[in-house]
mmCIF file of C-alpha atoms in Angstrom:
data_model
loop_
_atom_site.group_PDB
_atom_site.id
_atom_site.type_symbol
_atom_site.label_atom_id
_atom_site.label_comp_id
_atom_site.label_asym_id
_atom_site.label_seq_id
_atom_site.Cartn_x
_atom_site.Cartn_y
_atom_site.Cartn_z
ATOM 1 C CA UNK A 1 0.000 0.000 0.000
ATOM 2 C CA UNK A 2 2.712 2.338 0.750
ATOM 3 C CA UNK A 3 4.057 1.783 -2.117
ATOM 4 C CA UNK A 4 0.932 2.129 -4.340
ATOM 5 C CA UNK A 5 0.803 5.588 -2.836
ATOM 6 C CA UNK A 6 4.106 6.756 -3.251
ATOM 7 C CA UNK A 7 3.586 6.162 -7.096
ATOM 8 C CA UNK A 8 0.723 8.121 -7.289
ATOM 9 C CA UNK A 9 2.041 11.235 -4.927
ATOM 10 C CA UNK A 10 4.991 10.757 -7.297
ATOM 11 C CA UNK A 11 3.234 11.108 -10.287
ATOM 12 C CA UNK A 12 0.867 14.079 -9.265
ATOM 13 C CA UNK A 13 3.817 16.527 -7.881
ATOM 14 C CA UNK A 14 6.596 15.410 -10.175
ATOM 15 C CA UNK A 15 8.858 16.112 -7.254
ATOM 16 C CA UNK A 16 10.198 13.160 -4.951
ATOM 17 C CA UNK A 17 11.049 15.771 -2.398
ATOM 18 C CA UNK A 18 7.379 17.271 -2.618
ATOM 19 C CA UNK A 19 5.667 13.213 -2.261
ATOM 20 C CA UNK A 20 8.231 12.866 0.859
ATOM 21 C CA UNK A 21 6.370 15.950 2.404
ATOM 22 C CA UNK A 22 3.456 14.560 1.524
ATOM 23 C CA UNK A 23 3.772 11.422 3.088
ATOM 24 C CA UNK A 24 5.483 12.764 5.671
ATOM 25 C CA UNK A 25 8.753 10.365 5.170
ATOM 26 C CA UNK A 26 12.445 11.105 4.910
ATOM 27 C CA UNK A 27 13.639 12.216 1.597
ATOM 28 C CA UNK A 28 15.768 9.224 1.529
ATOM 29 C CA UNK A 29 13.319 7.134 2.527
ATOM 30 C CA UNK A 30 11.306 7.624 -0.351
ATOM 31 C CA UNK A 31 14.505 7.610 -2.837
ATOM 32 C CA UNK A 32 15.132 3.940 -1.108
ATOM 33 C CA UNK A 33 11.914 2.867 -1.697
ATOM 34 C CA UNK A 34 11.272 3.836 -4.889
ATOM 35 C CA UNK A 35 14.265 2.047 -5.786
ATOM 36 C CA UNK A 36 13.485 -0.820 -4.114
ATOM 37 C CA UNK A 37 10.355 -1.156 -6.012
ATOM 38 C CA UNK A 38 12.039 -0.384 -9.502
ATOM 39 C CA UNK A 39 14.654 -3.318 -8.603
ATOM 40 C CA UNK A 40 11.576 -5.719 -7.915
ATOM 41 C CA UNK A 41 9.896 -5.027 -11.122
ATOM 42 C CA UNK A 42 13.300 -5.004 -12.843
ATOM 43 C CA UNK A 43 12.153 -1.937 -14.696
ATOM 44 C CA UNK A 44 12.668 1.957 -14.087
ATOM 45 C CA UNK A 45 9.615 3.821 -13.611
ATOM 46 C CA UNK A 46 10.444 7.533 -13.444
ATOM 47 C CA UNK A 47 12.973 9.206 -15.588
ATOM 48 C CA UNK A 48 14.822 11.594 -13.348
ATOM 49 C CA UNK A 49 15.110 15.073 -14.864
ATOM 50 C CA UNK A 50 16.597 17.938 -13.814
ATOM 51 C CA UNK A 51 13.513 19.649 -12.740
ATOM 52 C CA UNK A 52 10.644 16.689 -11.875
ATOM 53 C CA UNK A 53 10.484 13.039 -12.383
ATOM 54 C CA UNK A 54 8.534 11.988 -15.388
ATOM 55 C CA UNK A 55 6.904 8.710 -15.549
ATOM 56 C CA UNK A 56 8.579 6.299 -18.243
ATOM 57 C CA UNK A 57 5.790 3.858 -20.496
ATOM 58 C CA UNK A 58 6.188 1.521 -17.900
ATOM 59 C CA UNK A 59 5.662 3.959 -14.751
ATOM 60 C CA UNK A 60 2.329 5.338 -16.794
ATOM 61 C CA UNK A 61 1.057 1.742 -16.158
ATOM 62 C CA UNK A 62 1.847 0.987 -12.437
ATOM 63 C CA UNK A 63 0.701 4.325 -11.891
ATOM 64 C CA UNK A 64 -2.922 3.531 -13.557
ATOM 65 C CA UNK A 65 -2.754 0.196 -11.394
ATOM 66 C CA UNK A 66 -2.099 2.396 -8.644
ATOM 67 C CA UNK A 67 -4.426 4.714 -8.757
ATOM 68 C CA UNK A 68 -6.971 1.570 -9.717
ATOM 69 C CA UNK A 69 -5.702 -0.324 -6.615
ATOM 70 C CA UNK A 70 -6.347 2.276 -4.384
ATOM 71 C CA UNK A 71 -9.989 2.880 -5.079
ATOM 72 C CA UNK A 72 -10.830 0.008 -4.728
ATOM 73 C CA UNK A 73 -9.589 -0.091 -1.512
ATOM 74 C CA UNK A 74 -10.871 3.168 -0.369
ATOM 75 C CA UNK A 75 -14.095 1.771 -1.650
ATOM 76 C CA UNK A 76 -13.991 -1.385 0.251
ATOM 77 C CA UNK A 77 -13.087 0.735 3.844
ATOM 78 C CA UNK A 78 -15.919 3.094 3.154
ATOM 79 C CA UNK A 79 -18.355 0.150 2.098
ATOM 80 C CA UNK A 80 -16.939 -1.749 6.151
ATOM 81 C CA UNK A 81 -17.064 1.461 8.130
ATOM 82 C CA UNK A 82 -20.666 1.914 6.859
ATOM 83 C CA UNK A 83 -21.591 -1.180 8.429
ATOM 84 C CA UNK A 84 -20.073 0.197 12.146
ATOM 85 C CA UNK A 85 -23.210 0.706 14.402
ATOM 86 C CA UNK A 86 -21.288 2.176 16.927
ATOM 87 C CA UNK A 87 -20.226 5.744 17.959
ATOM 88 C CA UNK A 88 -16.583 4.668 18.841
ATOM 89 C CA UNK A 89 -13.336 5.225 17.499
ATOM 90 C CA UNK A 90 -11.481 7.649 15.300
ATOM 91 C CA UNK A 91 -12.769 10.090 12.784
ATOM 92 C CA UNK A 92 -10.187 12.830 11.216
ATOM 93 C CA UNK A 93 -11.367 15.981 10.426
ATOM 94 C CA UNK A 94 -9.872 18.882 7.965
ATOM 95 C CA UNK A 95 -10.072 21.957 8.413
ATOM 96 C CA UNK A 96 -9.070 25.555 8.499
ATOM 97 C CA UNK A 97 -6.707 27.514 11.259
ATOM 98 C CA UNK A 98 -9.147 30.007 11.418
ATOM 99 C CA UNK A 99 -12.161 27.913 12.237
ATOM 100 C CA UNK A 100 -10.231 26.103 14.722
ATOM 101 C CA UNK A 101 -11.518 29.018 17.237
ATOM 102 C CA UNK A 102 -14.873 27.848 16.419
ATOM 103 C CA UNK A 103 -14.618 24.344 17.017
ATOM 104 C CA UNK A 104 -13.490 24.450 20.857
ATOM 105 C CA UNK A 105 -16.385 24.536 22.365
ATOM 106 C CA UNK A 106 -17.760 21.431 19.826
ATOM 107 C CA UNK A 107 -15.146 19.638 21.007
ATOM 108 C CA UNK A 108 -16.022 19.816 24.206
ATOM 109 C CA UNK A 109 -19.419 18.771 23.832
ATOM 110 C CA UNK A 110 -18.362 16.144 21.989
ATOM 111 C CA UNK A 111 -16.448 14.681 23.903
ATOM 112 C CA UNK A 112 -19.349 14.859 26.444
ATOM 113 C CA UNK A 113 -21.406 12.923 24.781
ATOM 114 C CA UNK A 114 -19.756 10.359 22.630
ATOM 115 C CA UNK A 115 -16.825 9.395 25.087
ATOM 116 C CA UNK A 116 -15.788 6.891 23.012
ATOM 117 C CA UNK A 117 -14.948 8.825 19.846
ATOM 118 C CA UNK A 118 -11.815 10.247 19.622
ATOM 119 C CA UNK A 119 -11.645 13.620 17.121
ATOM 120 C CA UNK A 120 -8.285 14.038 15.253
ATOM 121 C CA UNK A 121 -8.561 17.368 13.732
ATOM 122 C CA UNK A 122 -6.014 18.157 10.752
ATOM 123 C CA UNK A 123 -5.566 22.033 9.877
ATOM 124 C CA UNK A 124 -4.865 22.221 6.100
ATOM 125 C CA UNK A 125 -6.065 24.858 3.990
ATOM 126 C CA UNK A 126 -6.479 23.109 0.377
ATOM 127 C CA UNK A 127 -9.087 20.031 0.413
ATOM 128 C CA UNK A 128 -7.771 16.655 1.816
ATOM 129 C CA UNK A 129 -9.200 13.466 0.248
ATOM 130 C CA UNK A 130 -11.815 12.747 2.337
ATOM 131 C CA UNK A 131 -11.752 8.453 3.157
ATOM 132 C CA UNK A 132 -7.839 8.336 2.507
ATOM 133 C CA UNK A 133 -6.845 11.415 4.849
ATOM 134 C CA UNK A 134 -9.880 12.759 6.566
ATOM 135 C CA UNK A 135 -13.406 11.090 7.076
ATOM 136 C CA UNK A 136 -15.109 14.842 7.665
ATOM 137 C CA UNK A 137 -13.880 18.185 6.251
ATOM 138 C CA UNK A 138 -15.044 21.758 7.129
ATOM 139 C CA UNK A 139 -14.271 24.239 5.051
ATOM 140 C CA UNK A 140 -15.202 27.240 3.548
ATOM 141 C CA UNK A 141 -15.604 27.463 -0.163
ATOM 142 C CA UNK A 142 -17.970 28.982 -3.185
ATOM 143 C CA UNK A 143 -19.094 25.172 -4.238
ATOM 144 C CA UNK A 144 -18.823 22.441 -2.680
ATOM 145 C CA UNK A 145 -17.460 18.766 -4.764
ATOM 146 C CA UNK A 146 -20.178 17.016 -6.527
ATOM 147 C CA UNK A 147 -18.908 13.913 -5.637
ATOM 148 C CA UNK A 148 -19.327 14.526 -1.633
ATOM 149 C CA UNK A 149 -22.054 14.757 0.330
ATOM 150 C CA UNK A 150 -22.051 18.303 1.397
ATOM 151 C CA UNK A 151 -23.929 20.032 4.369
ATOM 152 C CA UNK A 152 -24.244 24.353 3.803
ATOM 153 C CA UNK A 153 -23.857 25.574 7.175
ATOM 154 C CA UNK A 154 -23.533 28.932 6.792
ATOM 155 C CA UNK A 155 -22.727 32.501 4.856
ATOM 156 C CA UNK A 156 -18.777 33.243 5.603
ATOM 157 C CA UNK A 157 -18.413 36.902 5.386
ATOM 158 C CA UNK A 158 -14.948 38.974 5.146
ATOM 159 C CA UNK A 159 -14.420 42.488 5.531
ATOM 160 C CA UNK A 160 -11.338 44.810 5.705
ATOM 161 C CA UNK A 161 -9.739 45.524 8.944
ATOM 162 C CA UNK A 162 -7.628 47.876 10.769
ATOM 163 C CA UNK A 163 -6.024 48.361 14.143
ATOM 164 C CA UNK A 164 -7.210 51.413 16.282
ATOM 165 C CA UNK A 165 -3.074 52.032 16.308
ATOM 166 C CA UNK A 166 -3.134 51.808 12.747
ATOM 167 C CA UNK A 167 -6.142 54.381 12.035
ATOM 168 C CA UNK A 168 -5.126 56.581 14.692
ATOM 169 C CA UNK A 169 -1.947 57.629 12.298
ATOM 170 C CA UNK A 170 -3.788 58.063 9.243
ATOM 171 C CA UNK A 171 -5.350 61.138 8.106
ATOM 172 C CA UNK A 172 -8.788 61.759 8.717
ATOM 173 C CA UNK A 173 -10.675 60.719 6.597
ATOM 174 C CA UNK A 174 -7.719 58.864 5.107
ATOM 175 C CA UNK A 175 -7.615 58.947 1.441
ATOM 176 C CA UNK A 176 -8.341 55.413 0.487
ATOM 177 C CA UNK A 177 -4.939 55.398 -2.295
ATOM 178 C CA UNK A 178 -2.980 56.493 1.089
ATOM 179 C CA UNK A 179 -3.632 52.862 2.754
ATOM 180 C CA UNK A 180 -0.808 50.403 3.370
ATOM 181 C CA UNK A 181 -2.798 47.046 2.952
ATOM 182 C CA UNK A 182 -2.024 43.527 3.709
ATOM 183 C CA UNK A 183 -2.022 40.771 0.630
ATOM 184 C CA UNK A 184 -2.332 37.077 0.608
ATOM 185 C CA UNK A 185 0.173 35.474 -1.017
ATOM 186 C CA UNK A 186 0.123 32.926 -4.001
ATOM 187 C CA UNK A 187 -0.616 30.096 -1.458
ATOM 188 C CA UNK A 188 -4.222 31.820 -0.584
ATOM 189 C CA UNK A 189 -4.920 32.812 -4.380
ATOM 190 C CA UNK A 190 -8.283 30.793 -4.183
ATOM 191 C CA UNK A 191 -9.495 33.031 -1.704
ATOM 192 C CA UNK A 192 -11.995 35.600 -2.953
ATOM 193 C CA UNK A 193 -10.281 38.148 -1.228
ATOM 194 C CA UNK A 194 -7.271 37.863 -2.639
ATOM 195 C CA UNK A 195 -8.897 38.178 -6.340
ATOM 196 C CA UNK A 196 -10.588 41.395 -5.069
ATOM 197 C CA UNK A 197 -7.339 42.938 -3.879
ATOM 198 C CA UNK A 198 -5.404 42.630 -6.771
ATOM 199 C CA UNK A 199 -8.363 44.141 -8.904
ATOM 200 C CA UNK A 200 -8.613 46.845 -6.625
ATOM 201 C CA UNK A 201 -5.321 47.349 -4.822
ATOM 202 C CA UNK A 202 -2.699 48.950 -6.376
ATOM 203 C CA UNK A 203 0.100 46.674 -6.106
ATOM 204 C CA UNK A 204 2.836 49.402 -4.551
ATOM 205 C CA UNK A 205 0.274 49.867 -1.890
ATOM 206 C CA UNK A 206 1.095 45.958 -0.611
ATOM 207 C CA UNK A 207 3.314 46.261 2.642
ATOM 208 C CA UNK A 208 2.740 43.295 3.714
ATOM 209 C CA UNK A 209 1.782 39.169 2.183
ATOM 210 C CA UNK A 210 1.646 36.300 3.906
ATOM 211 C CA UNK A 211 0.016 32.522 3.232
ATOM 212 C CA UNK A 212 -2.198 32.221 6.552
ATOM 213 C CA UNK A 213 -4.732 34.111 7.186
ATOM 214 C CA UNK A 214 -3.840 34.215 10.801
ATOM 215 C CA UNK A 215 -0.769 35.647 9.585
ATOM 216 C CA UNK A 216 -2.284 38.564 8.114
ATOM 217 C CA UNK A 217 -4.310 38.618 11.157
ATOM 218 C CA UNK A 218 -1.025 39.115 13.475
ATOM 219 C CA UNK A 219 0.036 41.832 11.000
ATOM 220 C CA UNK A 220 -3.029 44.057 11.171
ATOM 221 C CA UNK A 221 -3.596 43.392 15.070
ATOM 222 C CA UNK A 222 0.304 44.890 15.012
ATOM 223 C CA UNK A 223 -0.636 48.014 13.066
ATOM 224 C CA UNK A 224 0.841 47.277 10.277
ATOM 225 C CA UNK A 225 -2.287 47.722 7.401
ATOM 226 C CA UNK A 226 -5.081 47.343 6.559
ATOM 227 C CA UNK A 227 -6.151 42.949 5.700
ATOM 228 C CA UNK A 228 -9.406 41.377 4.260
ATOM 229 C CA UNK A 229 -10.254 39.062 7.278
ATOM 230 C CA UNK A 230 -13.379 36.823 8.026
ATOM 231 C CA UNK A 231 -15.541 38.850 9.825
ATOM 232 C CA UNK A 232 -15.781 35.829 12.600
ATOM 233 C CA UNK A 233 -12.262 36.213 13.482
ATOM 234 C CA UNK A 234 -12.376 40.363 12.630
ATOM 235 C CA UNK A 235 -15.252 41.221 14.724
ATOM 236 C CA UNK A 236 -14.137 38.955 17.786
ATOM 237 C CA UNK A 237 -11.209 40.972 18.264
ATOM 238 C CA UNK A 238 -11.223 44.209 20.219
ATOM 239 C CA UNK A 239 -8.128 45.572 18.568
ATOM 240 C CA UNK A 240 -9.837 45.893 15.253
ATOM 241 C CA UNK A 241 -11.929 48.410 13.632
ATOM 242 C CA UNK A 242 -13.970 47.363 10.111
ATOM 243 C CA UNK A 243 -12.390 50.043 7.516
ATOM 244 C CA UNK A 244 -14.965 48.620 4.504
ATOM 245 C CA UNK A 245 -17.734 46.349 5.519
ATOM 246 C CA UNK A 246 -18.367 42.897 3.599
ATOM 247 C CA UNK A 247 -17.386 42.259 0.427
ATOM 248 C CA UNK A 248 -19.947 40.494 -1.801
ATOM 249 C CA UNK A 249 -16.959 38.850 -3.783
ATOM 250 C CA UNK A 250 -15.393 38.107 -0.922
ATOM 251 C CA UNK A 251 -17.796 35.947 0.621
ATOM 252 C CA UNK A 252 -18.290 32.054 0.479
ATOM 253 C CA UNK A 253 -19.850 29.301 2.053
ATOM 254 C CA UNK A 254 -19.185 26.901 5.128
ATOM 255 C CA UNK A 255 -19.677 23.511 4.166
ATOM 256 C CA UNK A 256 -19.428 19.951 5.916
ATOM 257 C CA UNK A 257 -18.401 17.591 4.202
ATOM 258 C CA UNK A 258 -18.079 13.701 4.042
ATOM 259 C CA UNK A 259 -18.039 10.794 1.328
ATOM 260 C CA UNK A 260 -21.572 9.715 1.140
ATOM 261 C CA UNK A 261 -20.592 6.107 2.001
ATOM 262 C CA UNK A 262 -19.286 7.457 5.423
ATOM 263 C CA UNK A 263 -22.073 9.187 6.519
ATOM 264 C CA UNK A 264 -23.818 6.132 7.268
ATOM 265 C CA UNK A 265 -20.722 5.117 9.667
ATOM 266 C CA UNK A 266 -22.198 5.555 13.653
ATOM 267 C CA UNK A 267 -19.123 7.703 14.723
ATOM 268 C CA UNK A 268 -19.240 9.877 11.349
ATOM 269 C CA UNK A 269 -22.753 10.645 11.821
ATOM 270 C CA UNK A 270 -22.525 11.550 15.391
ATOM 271 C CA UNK A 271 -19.389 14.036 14.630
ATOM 272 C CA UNK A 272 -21.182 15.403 12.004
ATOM 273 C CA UNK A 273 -24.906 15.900 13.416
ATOM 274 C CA UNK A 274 -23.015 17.668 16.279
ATOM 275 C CA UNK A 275 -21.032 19.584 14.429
ATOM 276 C CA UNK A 276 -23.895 21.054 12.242
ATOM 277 C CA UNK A 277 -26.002 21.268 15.081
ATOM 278 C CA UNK A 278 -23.567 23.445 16.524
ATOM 279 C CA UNK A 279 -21.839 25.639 14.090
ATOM 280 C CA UNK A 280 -25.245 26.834 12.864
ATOM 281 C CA UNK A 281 -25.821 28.758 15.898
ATOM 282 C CA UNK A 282 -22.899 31.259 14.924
ATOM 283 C CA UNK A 283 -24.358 32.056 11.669
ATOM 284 C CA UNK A 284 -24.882 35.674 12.174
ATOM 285 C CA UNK A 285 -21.153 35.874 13.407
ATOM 286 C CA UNK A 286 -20.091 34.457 10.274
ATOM 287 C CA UNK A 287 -22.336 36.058 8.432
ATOM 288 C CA UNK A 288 -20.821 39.717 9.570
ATOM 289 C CA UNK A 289 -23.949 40.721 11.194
ATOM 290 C CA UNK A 290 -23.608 40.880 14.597
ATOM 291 C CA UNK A 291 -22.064 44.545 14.244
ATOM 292 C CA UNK A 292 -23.474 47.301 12.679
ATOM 293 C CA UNK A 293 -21.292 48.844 9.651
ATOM 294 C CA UNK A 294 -18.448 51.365 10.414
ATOM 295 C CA UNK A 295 -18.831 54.421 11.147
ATOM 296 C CA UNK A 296 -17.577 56.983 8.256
ATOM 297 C CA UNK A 297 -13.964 58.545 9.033
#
């Protein structure tokens, strides 16, 4: 199995140094092992280039078996767990830093009433595959995968904040050209609010990028500019002042999300009925309406 998957990692990023990260082995490990397995077939798999490893003819093919291999067996562990009557045992869930916050008190109550599940929570912020590395994912995004079975929660608003620091040395009103802002990087280019910015920021006006959001968080609680920030996280925080109030093309939705052969699984369904019945209680928080808009500078 390990081996089925290092193919495929292999294959998608090209890199072997990239699919050791990913499977979160040595470098050398992986070098060793794919070696290992090109000695066993008696036939070299990968052409090493000087910027990626390409599959060879015969690479293509164990990397088609691979992939084929591995659904099935995917398939097969969704089809078993599905039979599990019981609320007991792990269930991995993705999702963001940022909701993290949110989920606390879930936990809690979780743990309260299904003792015998045990939550391991995985903060990533591009989409896991849900069965191989996550049974539940919560995450915010426009649409949600056809092929999951998907749960809208709520309306995730962002809006642009500033310190009180930060305002208090600008002009009054400050002209809006005069801002220093705060920029996601190319990591976070998915993000609505990144598109927005660079249509409407002019690009000598970025102090500041970073690839977390709680990054660009840190850096506006500092002083340091104004950052597009989910008004759940923006509005908690005392330090900060809304400068623009929601963006419409900033927004997006909060989905849960599972494989729809999982959701029948005892432990899956419990994680995920609480979770929903939770998280929908701090809809108006993530919706941005819990505070009125700014006042005009």
């Amino acid at each position: 199995m390990d081996d089925l998957h290092l193919l495929t990692v292999l294959a998608e990023t090209g890199s072997l140094a990239a699919a050791a990260r990913k499977l979160d082995v040595h470098h050398a490990s992986a070098w060793r092992r794919l070696g290992a397995l090109e000695q066993r077939l008696g036939v070299r798999l990968f052409d090493r280039g000087r910027h990626a490893y390409v599959p060879t003819p015969a690479g293509e093919e164990a990397v088609a078996s691979a992939r084929r291999a591995m659904g099935e067996l995917d398939e097969l562990e969704r089809r078993l767990m599905g039979r599990d009557v019981r609320p007991t045992g792990i269930v991995r869930l993705t999702t963001t830093e940022t909701l993290l916050r949110l989920l606390a008190p879930v936990l809690v109550k979780l743990r309260a009433k299904h003792p015998g599940i045990v939550l391991e929570v995985v903060t990533a912020d591009a989409f896991f595959t849900l069965s191989r590395d996550a049974d539940i994912a919560l995450r915010p995004a426009v649409n949600a995968p056809e092929h999951l079975a998907a749960r809208k929660l709520a309306t995730i608003a962002t809006a642009v904040y500033a310190s009180h620091k930060y305002l208090e040395r600008r002009a009054r009103p400050p002209a809006e050209h005069d801002h220093d802002w705060l920029a996601p990087d190319d990591h976070l280019a998915h993000l609505g609010s990144a598109r927005w910015i660079d249509a409407h920021v002019a690009p000598e006006r970025i102090v500041f990028r970073a690839s977390s959001i709680p990054a660009l968080h840190a850096a506006a609680r500092a002083g340091l500019g104004l950052a597009a920030l989910p008004c759940y996280m923006g509005d908690a925080d005392p330090r900060l002042e809304r400068v623009l109030p929601p963006v419409a093309e900033m927004a997006s939705t909060l989905w849960l999300l599972t494989h729809p052969d999982l959701r029948r699984t005892a432990r899956v369904r419990a994680v995920l009925d609480l979770l929903a019945a939770r998280l929908v209680r701090h809809r108006e928080l993530l919706a941005g309406t819990l505070i009125k808009a700014p006042p005009s500078r």
